[in-house]
Amino acid sequence: MKAIIIGATSGIGRELAKQMSVYGYVVGITGRRSELLDSLEEELPGECFKTTMDLAEISEAVKAFKELLREMDDVSVVVINSGTGNVDPTFPLSGELEAVAVNVAGFTALASVAYHYFANKKEGHIVGTSSIMALRGGPCPSYNASKAYMSNYLEGVLCRSRMEGHNIVVTDVRPGFVDTAMAKGEGIFWMAPVEKAARQIFKAIKKRRRIVYITKRWRLVGFLVSCMPFKLYLKVIS
């Protein structure tokens, strides 16, 4: 069994790589910081491939991803976990454009490469990390909107796979708050340890789930948020 995890240098991606390696997967790990990839490789019990890539540099990221696929050969799972968000309170345009570049353009490029790779094999598993934030807009507009794009794109990939007769599984992972560098602030609601989040994601991968909320209790939040009138929703997020 072989899996590639895009965005494995920290947080959920790093922990997921560890758990999949322990389970017996040969893992390919990618990220922007080569020193963190090196340290992760030392922690993995099984065979590992690694490559440095930045999703904001699309052509280079695609080239590196394709080379990793060739080097590993017969990959069965691709997890696209990279993402960024603009949390600057001044709400700069540069931050918004960076989020779109990584979460939309970069994500699309790698998801497309993964789809064509698996389409040639007639089977495979694409996993994308979107967010509970994908369900509504929010005070970090580019983050919520780009995560909504991810969820929609993943469903579209699944539709295309079915129409073309491929056995490609697509899993949309929608985390709530997980104890990573992306979650900032004190007393955050229902904060999950990264180990627990990765464990539930890995379980969803093994069960070939289509949509999974991390942790499970966030499914209820997702339902309530989706149905909530805007005035009430605005009070809640404020």
GROMACS .gro file of N, CA and C in nm, residues 18-149:
model
  396
   18LYS      N    1   0.244   0.965   0.999
   18LYS     CA    2   0.295   0.874   1.102
   18LYS      C    3   0.202   0.754   1.118
   19GLN      N    4   0.071   0.781   1.128
   19GLN     CA    5  -0.023   0.673   1.152
   19GLN      C    6  -0.031   0.578   1.033
   20MET      N    7  -0.024   0.630   0.912
   20MET     CA    8  -0.029   0.544   0.794
   20MET      C    9   0.100   0.462   0.780
   21SER      N   10   0.211   0.520   0.818
   21SER     CA   11   0.338   0.448   0.814
   21SER      C   12   0.339   0.334   0.914
   22VAL      N   13   0.287   0.359   1.033
   22VAL     CA   14   0.278   0.254   1.135
   22VAL      C   15   0.189   0.140   1.086
   23TYR      N   16   0.083   0.175   1.013
   23TYR     CA   17  -0.011   0.076   0.963
   23TYR      C   18   0.047  -0.009   0.850
   24GLY      N   19   0.157   0.038   0.790
   24GLY     CA   20   0.221  -0.040   0.685
   24GLY      C   21   0.229   0.026   0.549
   25TYR      N   22   0.178   0.148   0.539
   25TYR     CA   23   0.185   0.219   0.411
   25TYR      C   24   0.327   0.267   0.383
   26VAL      N   25   0.367   0.260   0.256
   26VAL     CA   26   0.481   0.336   0.208
   26VAL      C   27   0.428   0.475   0.181
   27VAL      N   28   0.486   0.576   0.245
   27VAL     CA   29   0.429   0.711   0.234
   27VAL      C   30   0.521   0.805   0.156
   28GLY      N   31   0.459   0.887   0.074
   28GLY     CA   32   0.527   0.999   0.010
   28GLY      C   33   0.484   1.125   0.081
   29ILE      N   34   0.578   1.206   0.122
   29ILE     CA   35   0.546   1.326   0.199
   29ILE      C   36   0.596   1.450   0.125
   30THR      N   37   0.517   1.555   0.127
   30THR     CA   38   0.556   1.679   0.061
   30THR      C   39   0.526   1.797   0.153
   31GLY      N   40   0.594   1.908   0.125
   31GLY     CA   41   0.573   2.030   0.201
   31GLY      C   42   0.670   2.137   0.155
   32ARG      N   43   0.650   2.259   0.205
   32ARG     CA   44   0.736   2.370   0.165
   32ARG      C   45   0.870   2.369   0.238
   33ARG      N   46   0.874   2.313   0.359
   33ARG     CA   47   0.995   2.323   0.442
   33ARG      C   48   1.068   2.189   0.445
   34SER      N   49   1.179   2.185   0.374
   34SER     CA   50   1.254   2.060   0.359
   34SER      C   51   1.307   2.007   0.492
   35GLU      N   52   1.342   2.096   0.584
   35GLU     CA   53   1.397   2.052   0.712
   35GLU      C   54   1.291   1.977   0.794
   36LEU      N   55   1.164   2.017   0.780
   36LEU     CA   56   1.056   1.948   0.850
   36LEU      C   57   1.025   1.814   0.785
   37LEU      N   58   1.041   1.806   0.654
   37LEU     CA   59   1.026   1.676   0.588
   37LEU      C   60   1.135   1.580   0.633
   38ASP      N   61   1.257   1.633   0.649
   38ASP     CA   62   1.369   1.549   0.695
   38ASP      C   63   1.342   1.495   0.835
   39SER      N   64   1.292   1.581   0.922
   39SER     CA   65   1.267   1.537   1.060
   39SER      C   66   1.152   1.437   1.066
   40LEU      N   67   1.051   1.456   0.979
   40LEU     CA   68   0.940   1.360   0.974
   40LEU      C   69   0.988   1.225   0.923
   41GLU      N   70   1.073   1.226   0.823
   41GLU     CA   71   1.125   1.100   0.769
   41GLU      C   72   1.193   1.018   0.878
   42GLU      N   73   1.263   1.085   0.968
   42GLU     CA   74   1.332   1.015   1.076
   42GLU      C   75   1.235   0.952   1.175
   43GLU      N   76   1.114   1.006   1.184
   43GLU     CA   77   1.015   0.955   1.278
   43GLU      C   78   0.931   0.841   1.222
   44LEU      N   79   0.935   0.822   1.091
   44LEU     CA   80   0.849   0.721   1.029
   44LEU      C   81   0.913   0.583   1.037
   45PRO      N   82   0.837   0.482   1.077
   45PRO     CA   83   0.893   0.347   1.090
   45PRO      C   84   0.910   0.275   0.957
   46GLY      N   85   0.834   0.318   0.855
   46GLY     CA   86   0.838   0.248   0.727
   46GLY      C   87   0.907   0.327   0.618
   47GLU      N   88   0.902   0.272   0.497
   47GLU     CA   89   0.968   0.335   0.382
   47GLU      C   90   0.900   0.467   0.349
   48CYS      N   91   0.981   0.564   0.307
   48CYS     CA   92   0.931   0.699   0.286
   48CYS      C   93   0.996   0.762   0.163
   49PHE      N   94   0.918   0.836   0.087
   49PHE     CA   95   0.967   0.920  -0.022
   49PHE      C   96   0.930   1.063   0.013
   50LYS      N   97   1.010   1.159  -0.030
   50LYS     CA   98   0.979   1.298   0.007
   50LYS      C   99   1.017   1.392  -0.106
   51THR      N  100   0.945   1.501  -0.114
   51THR     CA  101   0.978   1.606  -0.209
   51THR      C  102   0.927   1.740  -0.157
   52THR      N  103   1.001   1.844  -0.183
   52THR     CA  104   0.964   1.979  -0.140
   52THR      C  105   0.881   2.045  -0.249
   53MET      N  106   0.769   2.103  -0.211
   53MET     CA  107   0.686   2.174  -0.308
   53MET      C  108   0.605   2.283  -0.240
   54ASP      N  109   0.573   2.387  -0.317
   54ASP     CA  110   0.491   2.498  -0.270
   54ASP      C  111   0.373   2.509  -0.366
   55LEU      N  112   0.251   2.490  -0.316
   55LEU     CA  113   0.135   2.493  -0.403
   55LEU      C  114   0.110   2.628  -0.466
   56ALA      N  115   0.171   2.733  -0.412
   56ALA     CA  116   0.158   2.865  -0.474
   56ALA      C  117   0.237   2.873  -0.604
   57GLU      N  118   0.335   2.784  -0.620
   57GLU     CA  119   0.414   2.776  -0.744
   57GLU      C  120   0.362   2.657  -0.823
   58ILE      N  121   0.255   2.677  -0.897
   58ILE     CA  122   0.179   2.566  -0.954
   58ILE      C  123   0.260   2.479  -1.049
   59SER      N  124   0.328   2.537  -1.144
   59SER     CA  125   0.400   2.457  -1.243
   59SER      C  126   0.506   2.370  -1.177
   60GLU      N  127   0.578   2.426  -1.081
   60GLU     CA  128   0.681   2.350  -1.012
   60GLU      C  129   0.619   2.242  -0.923
   61ALA      N  130   0.506   2.274  -0.859
   61ALA     CA  131   0.439   2.176  -0.773
   61ALA      C  132   0.387   2.058  -0.855
   62VAL      N  133   0.330   2.086  -0.971
   62VAL     CA  134   0.280   1.979  -1.058
   62VAL      C  135   0.394   1.891  -1.105
   63LYS      N  136   0.503   1.953  -1.143
   63LYS     CA  137   0.621   1.878  -1.188
   63LYS      C  138   0.672   1.787  -1.077
   64ALA      N  139   0.683   1.840  -0.956
   64ALA     CA  140   0.733   1.762  -0.843
   64ALA      C  141   0.636   1.648  -0.807
   65PHE      N  142   0.507   1.676  -0.814
   65PHE     CA  143   0.406   1.575  -0.781
   65PHE      C  144   0.410   1.460  -0.881
   66LYS      N  145   0.417   1.492  -1.009
   66LYS     CA  146   0.423   1.388  -1.112
   66LYS      C  147   0.549   1.303  -1.097
   67GLU      N  148   0.660   1.367  -1.064
   67GLU     CA  149   0.784   1.293  -1.044
   67GLU      C  150   0.774   1.200  -0.924
   68LEU      N  151   0.708   1.246  -0.817
   68LEU     CA  152   0.690   1.162  -0.699
   68LEU      C  153   0.602   1.041  -0.731
   69LEU      N  154   0.498   1.062  -0.810
   69LEU     CA  155   0.411   0.953  -0.851
   69LEU      C  156   0.489   0.849  -0.932
   70ARG      N  157   0.574   0.897  -1.022
   70ARG     CA  158   0.656   0.804  -1.102
   70ARG      C  159   0.756   0.729  -1.014
   71GLU      N  160   0.818   0.802  -0.923
   71GLU     CA  161   0.920   0.741  -0.837
   71GLU      C  162   0.861   0.634  -0.746
   72MET      N  163   0.744   0.661  -0.689
   72MET     CA  164   0.684   0.566  -0.596
   72MET      C  165   0.620   0.449  -0.669
   73ASP      N  166   0.552   0.476  -0.780
   73ASP     CA  167   0.488   0.373  -0.863
   73ASP      C  168   0.374   0.302  -0.789
   74ASP      N  169   0.259   0.295  -0.853
   74ASP     CA  170   0.142   0.223  -0.801
   74ASP      C  171   0.092   0.282  -0.669
   75VAL      N  172   0.078   0.413  -0.664
   75VAL     CA  173   0.020   0.481  -0.548
   75VAL      C  174  -0.131   0.456  -0.547
   76SER      N  175  -0.185   0.429  -0.429
   76SER     CA  176  -0.329   0.399  -0.420
   76SER      C  177  -0.410   0.511  -0.354
   77VAL      N  178  -0.344   0.597  -0.276
   77VAL     CA  179  -0.414   0.706  -0.206
   77VAL      C  180  -0.334   0.835  -0.219
   78VAL      N  181  -0.403   0.943  -0.253
   78VAL     CA  182  -0.343   1.077  -0.252
   78VAL      C  183  -0.425   1.165  -0.159
   79VAL      N  184  -0.358   1.220  -0.058
   79VAL     CA  185  -0.424   1.310   0.038
   79VAL      C  186  -0.373   1.451   0.013
   80ILE      N  187  -0.464   1.541  -0.024
   80ILE     CA  188  -0.427   1.682  -0.047
   80ILE      C  189  -0.467   1.759   0.078
   81ASN      N  190  -0.369   1.786   0.160
   81ASN     CA  191  -0.394   1.844   0.292
   81ASN      C  192  -0.343   1.988   0.304
   82SER      N  193  -0.272   2.037   0.202
   82SER     CA  194  -0.216   2.172   0.209
   82SER      C  195  -0.326   2.277   0.206
   83GLY      N  196  -0.304   2.386   0.276
   83GLY     CA  197  -0.399   2.496   0.274
   83GLY      C  198  -0.349   2.611   0.356
   84THR      N  199  -0.405   2.728   0.332
   84THR     CA  200  -0.365   2.846   0.408
   84THR      C  201  -0.486   2.936   0.427
   85GLY      N  202  -0.476   3.028   0.521
   85GLY     CA  203  -0.585   3.122   0.546
   85GLY      C  204  -0.532   3.258   0.585
   86ASN      N  205  -0.605   3.362   0.552
   86ASN     CA  206  -0.566   3.499   0.584
   86ASN      C  207  -0.630   3.541   0.716
   87VAL      N  208  -0.550   3.544   0.822
   87VAL     CA  209  -0.603   3.581   0.954
   87VAL      C  210  -0.558   3.721   0.997
   88ASP      N  211  -0.496   3.795   0.906
   88ASP     CA  212  -0.453   3.931   0.936
   88ASP      C  213  -0.576   4.019   0.959
   89PRO      N  214  -0.588   4.083   1.078
   89PRO     CA  215  -0.708   4.163   1.108
   89PRO      C  216  -0.726   4.283   1.016
   90THR      N  217  -0.620   4.324   0.945
   90THR     CA  218  -0.633   4.437   0.852
   90THR      C  219  -0.694   4.395   0.719
   91PHE      N  220  -0.712   4.264   0.700
   91PHE     CA  221  -0.781   4.210   0.583
   91PHE      C  222  -0.716   4.254   0.451
   92PRO      N  223  -0.585   4.229   0.435
   92PRO     CA  224  -0.516   4.276   0.314
   92PRO      C  225  -0.551   4.192   0.191
   93LEU      N  226  -0.549   4.256   0.076
   93LEU     CA  227  -0.574   4.186  -0.050
   93LEU      C  228  -0.470   4.078  -0.073
   94SER      N  229  -0.346   4.103  -0.035
   94SER     CA  230  -0.239   4.005  -0.058
   94SER      C  231  -0.270   3.873   0.011
   95GLY      N  232  -0.324   3.880   0.132
   95GLY     CA  233  -0.359   3.758   0.204
   95GLY      C  234  -0.473   3.683   0.139
   96GLU      N  235  -0.572   3.756   0.089
   96GLU     CA  236  -0.684   3.694   0.021
   96GLU      C  237  -0.638   3.622  -0.106
   97LEU      N  238  -0.552   3.688  -0.182
   97LEU     CA  239  -0.503   3.628  -0.307
   97LEU      C  240  -0.414   3.507  -0.280
   98GLU      N  241  -0.338   3.511  -0.170
   98GLU     CA  242  -0.254   3.397  -0.136
   98GLU      C  243  -0.341   3.275  -0.103
   99ALA      N  244  -0.448   3.296  -0.028
   99ALA     CA  245  -0.538   3.186   0.006
   99ALA      C  246  -0.600   3.125  -0.118
  100VAL      N  247  -0.641   3.210  -0.211
  100VAL     CA  248  -0.701   3.161  -0.336
  100VAL      C  249  -0.596   3.086  -0.419
  101ALA      N  250  -0.474   3.138  -0.423
  101ALA     CA  251  -0.369   3.075  -0.503
  101ALA      C  252  -0.340   2.933  -0.454
  102VAL      N  253  -0.335   2.915  -0.323
  102VAL     CA  254  -0.302   2.783  -0.267
  102VAL      C  255  -0.426   2.694  -0.261
  103ASN      N  256  -0.534   2.744  -0.201
  103ASN     CA  257  -0.651   2.660  -0.173
  103ASN      C  258  -0.738   2.633  -0.295
  104VAL      N  259  -0.728   2.717  -0.395
  104VAL     CA  260  -0.808   2.697  -0.516
  104VAL      C  261  -0.720   2.651  -0.632
  105ALA      N  262  -0.630   2.738  -0.677
  105ALA     CA  263  -0.549   2.704  -0.794
  105ALA      C  264  -0.454   2.588  -0.767
  106GLY      N  265  -0.381   2.595  -0.655
  106GLY     CA  266  -0.287   2.488  -0.622
  106GLY      C  267  -0.357   2.356  -0.598
  107PHE      N  268  -0.466   2.361  -0.523
  107PHE     CA  269  -0.545   2.241  -0.497
  107PHE      C  270  -0.597   2.179  -0.626
  108THR      N  271  -0.653   2.263  -0.713
  108THR     CA  272  -0.708   2.215  -0.839
  108THR      C  273  -0.602   2.145  -0.923
  109ALA      N  274  -0.484   2.204  -0.929
  109ALA     CA  275  -0.376   2.147  -1.010
  109ALA      C  276  -0.341   2.006  -0.963
  110LEU      N  277  -0.323   1.989  -0.833
  110LEU     CA  278  -0.283   1.857  -0.783
  110LEU      C  279  -0.398   1.757  -0.785
  111ALA      N  280  -0.520   1.803  -0.760
  111ALA     CA  281  -0.635   1.713  -0.767
  111ALA      C  282  -0.655   1.663  -0.909
  112SER      N  283  -0.631   1.750  -1.006
  112SER     CA  284  -0.644   1.711  -1.146
  112SER      C  285  -0.539   1.608  -1.184
  113VAL      N  286  -0.415   1.631  -1.143
  113VAL     CA  287  -0.308   1.535  -1.170
  113VAL      C  288  -0.341   1.400  -1.107
  114ALA      N  289  -0.387   1.403  -0.981
  114ALA     CA  290  -0.422   1.279  -0.912
  114ALA      C  291  -0.535   1.207  -0.985
  115TYR      N  292  -0.635   1.283  -1.030
  115TYR     CA  293  -0.747   1.220  -1.100
  115TYR      C  294  -0.700   1.148  -1.227
  116HIS      N  295  -0.621   1.215  -1.308
  116HIS     CA  296  -0.574   1.154  -1.433
  116HIS      C  297  -0.484   1.034  -1.406
  117TYR      N  298  -0.405   1.042  -1.300
  117TYR     CA  299  -0.320   0.928  -1.262
  117TYR      C  300  -0.406   0.806  -1.229
  118PHE      N  301  -0.509   0.827  -1.148
  118PHE     CA  302  -0.595   0.716  -1.109
  118PHE      C  303  -0.687   0.672  -1.224
  119ALA      N  304  -0.726   0.765  -1.310
  119ALA     CA  305  -0.811   0.729  -1.424
  119ALA      C  306  -0.737   0.632  -1.516
  120ASN      N  307  -0.608   0.651  -1.531
  120ASN     CA  308  -0.528   0.559  -1.612
  120ASN      C  309  -0.523   0.420  -1.551
  121LYS      N  310  -0.531   0.414  -1.418
  121LYS     CA  311  -0.532   0.286  -1.346
  121LYS      C  312  -0.674   0.230  -1.331
  122LYS      N  313  -0.774   0.313  -1.357
  122LYS     CA  314  -0.916   0.280  -1.339
  122LYS      C  315  -0.958   0.273  -1.192
  123GLU      N  316  -0.868   0.307  -1.100
  123GLU     CA  317  -0.903   0.304  -0.959
  123GLU      C  318  -0.805   0.388  -0.878
  124GLY      N  319  -0.846   0.423  -0.758
  124GLY     CA  320  -0.761   0.501  -0.668
  124GLY      C  321  -0.847   0.573  -0.565
  125HIS      N  322  -0.783   0.654  -0.484
  125HIS     CA  323  -0.854   0.722  -0.375
  125HIS      C  324  -0.795   0.861  -0.358
  126ILE      N  325  -0.878   0.964  -0.381
  126ILE     CA  326  -0.839   1.103  -0.361
  126ILE      C  327  -0.904   1.155  -0.234
  127VAL      N  328  -0.823   1.209  -0.145
  127VAL     CA  329  -0.872   1.265  -0.019
  127VAL      C  330  -0.836   1.412  -0.015
  128GLY      N  331  -0.933   1.498   0.009
  128GLY     CA  332  -0.908   1.641   0.019
  128GLY      C  333  -0.952   1.694   0.154
  129THR      N  334  -0.870   1.779   0.215
  129THR     CA  335  -0.905   1.840   0.343
  129THR      C  336  -0.968   1.976   0.318
  130SER      N  337  -1.100   1.984   0.329
  130SER     CA  338  -1.167   2.114   0.318
  130SER      C  339  -1.185   2.169   0.459
  131SER      N  340  -1.307   2.190   0.504
  131SER     CA  341  -1.328   2.245   0.638
  131SER      C  342  -1.477   2.254   0.667
  132ILE      N  343  -1.513   2.256   0.794
  132ILE     CA  344  -1.649   2.287   0.834
  132ILE      C  345  -1.686   2.428   0.786
  133MET      N  346  -1.583   2.512   0.769
  133MET     CA  347  -1.604   2.650   0.724
  133MET      C  348  -1.653   2.656   0.580
  134ALA      N  349  -1.644   2.545   0.508
  134ALA     CA  350  -1.690   2.542   0.370
  134ALA      C  351  -1.841   2.560   0.357
  135LEU      N  352  -1.913   2.539   0.468
  135LEU     CA  353  -2.059   2.539   0.463
  135LEU      C  354  -2.121   2.678   0.458
  136ARG      N  355  -2.051   2.779   0.508
  136ARG     CA  356  -2.103   2.916   0.508
  136ARG      C  357  -1.989   3.014   0.488
  137GLY      N  358  -2.024   3.138   0.457
  137GLY     CA  359  -1.924   3.244   0.455
  137GLY      C  360  -1.883   3.280   0.596
  138GLY      N  361  -1.775   3.360   0.609
  138GLY     CA  362  -1.728   3.397   0.741
  138GLY      C  363  -1.638   3.519   0.736
  139PRO      N  364  -1.587   3.561   0.851
  139PRO     CA  365  -1.505   3.682   0.858
  139PRO      C  366  -1.368   3.668   0.790
  140CYS      N  367  -1.330   3.547   0.752
  140CYS     CA  368  -1.211   3.525   0.668
  140CYS      C  369  -1.262   3.476   0.533
  141PRO      N  370  -1.316   3.567   0.451
  141PRO     CA  371  -1.392   3.528   0.332
  141PRO      C  372  -1.320   3.434   0.237
  142SER      N  373  -1.192   3.460   0.209
  142SER     CA  374  -1.122   3.377   0.112
  142SER      C  375  -1.103   3.235   0.163
  143TYR      N  376  -1.088   3.219   0.295
  143TYR     CA  377  -1.069   3.085   0.351
  143TYR      C  378  -1.198   3.004   0.336
  144ASN      N  379  -1.309   3.059   0.384
  144ASN     CA  380  -1.436   2.987   0.374
  144ASN      C  381  -1.473   2.957   0.229
  145ALA      N  382  -1.457   3.057   0.144
  145ALA     CA  383  -1.495   3.039   0.004
  145ALA      C  384  -1.406   2.937  -0.066
  146SER      N  385  -1.278   2.941  -0.037
  146SER     CA  386  -1.187   2.846  -0.102
  146SER      C  387  -1.210   2.703  -0.053
  147LYS      N  388  -1.247   2.688   0.073
  147LYS     CA  389  -1.278   2.555   0.125
  147LYS      C  390  -1.409   2.503   0.065
  148ALA      N  391  -1.504   2.593   0.042
  148ALA     CA  392  -1.627   2.554  -0.027
  148ALA      C  393  -1.597   2.507  -0.168
  149TYR      N  394  -1.504   2.575  -0.232
  149TYR     CA  395  -1.460   2.534  -0.367
  149TYR      C  396  -1.402   2.393  -0.363
   0.00000   0.00000   0.00000
